[in-house]
Amino acid sequence: MNARIFTSADYAAIKNAVRRALRQAGGCLRELAGMTRLSAAQLSRFGDLNSDQWVPLDVALDLDSLAGEPVITRALAGLLGYDLVPSTVIVAQGRLVEHLAGLARESGDVMAGISEALADGRLTLNELARIENDLGDLDAHVQATKATVRAKIMALRGEA
């Protein structure tokens, strides 16, 4: 008797993850084979639900790296009841903290202005102009914060 620990659907999830990793890595099995220790035919079988061949861990590592994210590793972790989190943690400091604080402050100003303007149940031209101005200030903070966050992402990816 061959009683396995996981269901056939669980094992199929691993095969599906291999196919996703292959696709995300560019999809050309011949090229990908040149970057792993195995042939294109072998790589194809690792994602084939009808094949009894499974991706070796070192090749799974290669494929996840080539895919740009831990596709196979995430599937394995999920089957074991774990979530993957990146080891690189962004510590909010410097300009990012300033932007986030400004974003919170401006958001509060917009909400307070709208609440004030609606207190009597009607909006005047002057109140609408103030709200528009507050929204402009908020938008400027949103754009500055987005740019800072984008720069942090690029730096962590080594693109900066």
Tab-separated table of C-alpha atoms in Angstrom:
chain	number	residue	atom	x	y	z
A	1	MET	CA	0.000	0.000	0.000
A	2	ASN	CA	1.281	3.432	-0.919
A	3	ALA	CA	-0.375	5.845	1.486
A	4	ARG	CA	0.983	9.317	0.967
A	5	ILE	CA	0.689	12.134	3.451
A	6	PHE	CA	-0.847	14.709	1.099
A	7	THR	CA	-3.729	14.491	-1.340
A	8	SER	CA	-3.330	14.133	-5.089
A	9	ALA	CA	-4.550	17.742	-5.377
A	10	ASP	CA	-1.712	18.843	-3.097
A	11	TYR	CA	0.852	17.096	-5.266
A	12	ALA	CA	-0.790	18.562	-8.369
A	13	ALA	CA	-0.304	22.004	-6.795
A	14	ILE	CA	3.450	21.385	-6.816
A	15	LYS	CA	3.361	20.425	-10.513
A	16	ASN	CA	1.283	23.543	-11.239
A	17	ALA	CA	3.790	25.690	-9.348
A	18	VAL	CA	6.610	24.237	-11.454
A	19	ARG	CA	4.693	25.132	-14.632
A	20	ARG	CA	4.095	28.687	-13.321
A	21	ALA	CA	7.779	29.073	-12.437
A	22	LEU	CA	8.807	27.840	-15.896
A	23	ARG	CA	6.386	30.280	-17.551
A	24	GLN	CA	7.526	33.215	-15.375
A	25	ALA	CA	11.163	32.359	-16.065
A	26	GLY	CA	10.571	32.879	-19.769
A	27	GLY	CA	8.955	29.651	-20.856
A	28	CYS	CA	11.663	28.500	-23.286
A	29	LEU	CA	12.582	25.114	-21.849
A	30	ARG	CA	15.773	24.829	-23.924
A	31	GLU	CA	17.079	28.112	-22.540
A	32	LEU	CA	16.003	27.224	-19.006
A	33	ALA	CA	17.653	23.818	-19.296
A	34	GLY	CA	20.923	25.626	-19.990
A	35	MET	CA	20.559	27.386	-16.647
A	36	THR	CA	19.795	24.220	-14.683
A	37	ARG	CA	21.473	20.819	-14.658
A	38	LEU	CA	18.612	19.105	-16.495
A	39	SER	CA	17.228	18.809	-20.015
A	40	ALA	CA	14.212	20.611	-21.457
A	41	ALA	CA	12.331	17.291	-21.561
A	42	GLN	CA	12.989	16.708	-17.866
A	43	LEU	CA	11.854	20.230	-16.968
A	44	SER	CA	8.671	19.633	-18.943
A	45	ARG	CA	7.934	16.412	-17.033
A	46	PHE	CA	8.257	18.174	-13.679
A	47	GLY	CA	5.201	20.242	-14.549
A	48	ASP	CA	3.280	17.405	-16.223
A	49	LEU	CA	0.424	16.119	-14.069
A	50	ASN	CA	0.698	12.714	-15.763
A	51	SER	CA	4.402	12.294	-15.053
A	52	ASP	CA	5.748	10.605	-11.938
A	53	GLN	CA	8.942	12.676	-12.092
A	54	TRP	CA	9.349	15.487	-9.571
A	55	VAL	CA	11.493	18.584	-9.558
A	56	PRO	CA	14.667	18.177	-7.466
A	57	LEU	CA	15.164	20.819	-4.797
A	58	ASP	CA	18.259	22.339	-6.415
A	59	VAL	CA	16.396	22.749	-9.705
A	60	ALA	CA	13.374	24.187	-7.875
A	61	LEU	CA	15.772	26.747	-6.392
A	62	ASP	CA	17.118	27.565	-9.870
A	63	LEU	CA	13.599	27.894	-11.312
A	64	ASP	CA	12.349	30.099	-8.475
A	65	SER	CA	15.366	32.344	-8.939
A	66	LEU	CA	14.814	32.537	-12.694
A	67	ALA	CA	11.090	33.207	-12.147
A	68	GLY	CA	11.972	36.209	-9.989
A	69	GLU	CA	9.972	34.970	-7.013
A	70	PRO	CA	9.640	31.797	-4.921
A	71	VAL	CA	6.785	30.215	-6.909
A	72	ILE	CA	7.627	26.575	-6.102
A	73	THR	CA	8.928	27.307	-2.624
A	74	ARG	CA	5.749	29.246	-1.792
A	75	ALA	CA	3.607	26.301	-2.940
A	76	LEU	CA	5.612	23.900	-0.782
A	77	ALA	CA	5.456	26.206	2.228
A	78	GLY	CA	1.707	26.635	1.782
A	79	LEU	CA	1.158	22.873	1.747
A	80	LEU	CA	3.043	22.683	5.034
A	81	GLY	CA	0.955	25.479	6.536
A	82	TYR	CA	3.478	28.286	6.247
A	83	ASP	CA	3.497	31.695	4.569
A	84	LEU	CA	6.693	33.056	3.096
A	85	VAL	CA	7.777	36.560	3.980
A	86	PRO	CA	10.785	38.349	2.483
A	87	SER	CA	13.804	38.505	4.753
A	88	THR	CA	14.518	42.061	3.680
A	89	VAL	CA	12.440	44.243	5.953
A	90	ILE	CA	12.056	47.919	5.251
A	91	VAL	CA	12.579	49.986	8.360
A	92	ALA	CA	10.577	53.179	8.104
A	93	GLN	CA	13.111	55.939	8.580
A	94	GLY	CA	14.192	59.297	7.217
A	95	ARG	CA	12.275	60.603	4.210
A	96	LEU	CA	9.851	57.677	4.190
A	97	VAL	CA	8.700	58.435	7.731
A	98	GLU	CA	8.360	62.109	6.873
A	99	HIS	CA	6.257	61.276	3.823
A	100	LEU	CA	4.048	58.850	5.729
A	101	ALA	CA	3.495	61.382	8.503
A	102	GLY	CA	2.683	64.094	5.945
A	103	LEU	CA	0.274	61.740	4.211
A	104	ALA	CA	-1.546	61.075	7.471
A	105	ARG	CA	-1.650	64.774	8.330
A	106	GLU	CA	-2.934	65.829	4.901
A	107	SER	CA	-5.526	63.035	4.879
A	108	GLY	CA	-6.768	64.274	8.233
A	109	ASP	CA	-6.916	67.843	6.942
A	110	VAL	CA	-9.010	66.765	3.949
A	111	MET	CA	-11.417	64.784	6.118
A	112	ALA	CA	-11.709	67.601	8.661
A	113	GLY	CA	-12.329	70.155	5.903
A	114	ILE	CA	-15.042	68.028	4.311
A	115	SER	CA	-16.661	67.391	7.681
A	116	GLU	CA	-16.611	71.102	8.510
A	117	ALA	CA	-18.027	72.051	5.131
A	118	LEU	CA	-20.861	69.534	5.399
A	119	ALA	CA	-21.785	70.474	8.967
A	120	ASP	CA	-24.611	72.742	7.810
A	121	GLY	CA	-25.746	70.348	5.070
A	122	ARG	CA	-24.635	72.472	2.132
A	123	LEU	CA	-21.441	73.335	0.300
A	124	THR	CA	-20.456	76.839	-0.733
A	125	LEU	CA	-18.115	77.791	-3.521
A	126	ASN	CA	-15.472	78.827	-0.972
A	127	GLU	CA	-15.788	75.500	0.896
A	128	LEU	CA	-15.416	73.552	-2.337
A	129	ALA	CA	-12.347	75.624	-3.254
A	130	ARG	CA	-10.786	74.862	0.169
A	131	ILE	CA	-11.524	71.137	-0.268
A	132	GLU	CA	-9.986	71.213	-3.740
A	133	ASN	CA	-6.881	72.920	-2.329
A	134	ASP	CA	-6.632	70.367	0.509
A	135	LEU	CA	-6.983	67.534	-2.019
A	136	GLY	CA	-4.161	69.061	-4.071
A	137	ASP	CA	-1.920	69.099	-0.998
A	138	LEU	CA	-2.883	65.481	-0.276
A	139	ASP	CA	-2.162	64.471	-3.867
A	140	ALA	CA	1.291	66.073	-3.674
A	141	HIS	CA	2.029	64.026	-0.546
A	142	VAL	CA	0.719	60.851	-2.197
A	143	GLN	CA	2.982	61.391	-5.227
A	144	ALA	CA	6.036	62.138	-3.064
A	145	THR	CA	5.353	59.076	-0.904
A	146	LYS	CA	4.895	56.860	-3.979
A	147	ALA	CA	8.205	58.081	-5.398
A	148	THR	CA	10.025	57.384	-2.128
A	149	VAL	CA	8.480	53.921	-1.792
A	150	ARG	CA	9.334	53.136	-5.439
A	151	ALA	CA	12.938	54.210	-4.808
A	152	LYS	CA	13.097	51.918	-1.744
A	153	ILE	CA	11.737	48.997	-3.791
A	154	MET	CA	14.282	49.584	-6.549
A	155	ALA	CA	17.110	49.852	-4.025
A	156	LEU	CA	16.086	46.574	-2.350
A	157	ARG	CA	15.943	44.865	-5.748
A	158	GLY	CA	19.360	46.258	-6.612
A	159	GLU	CA	17.989	48.347	-9.489
A	160	ALA	CA	19.067	51.713	-8.135
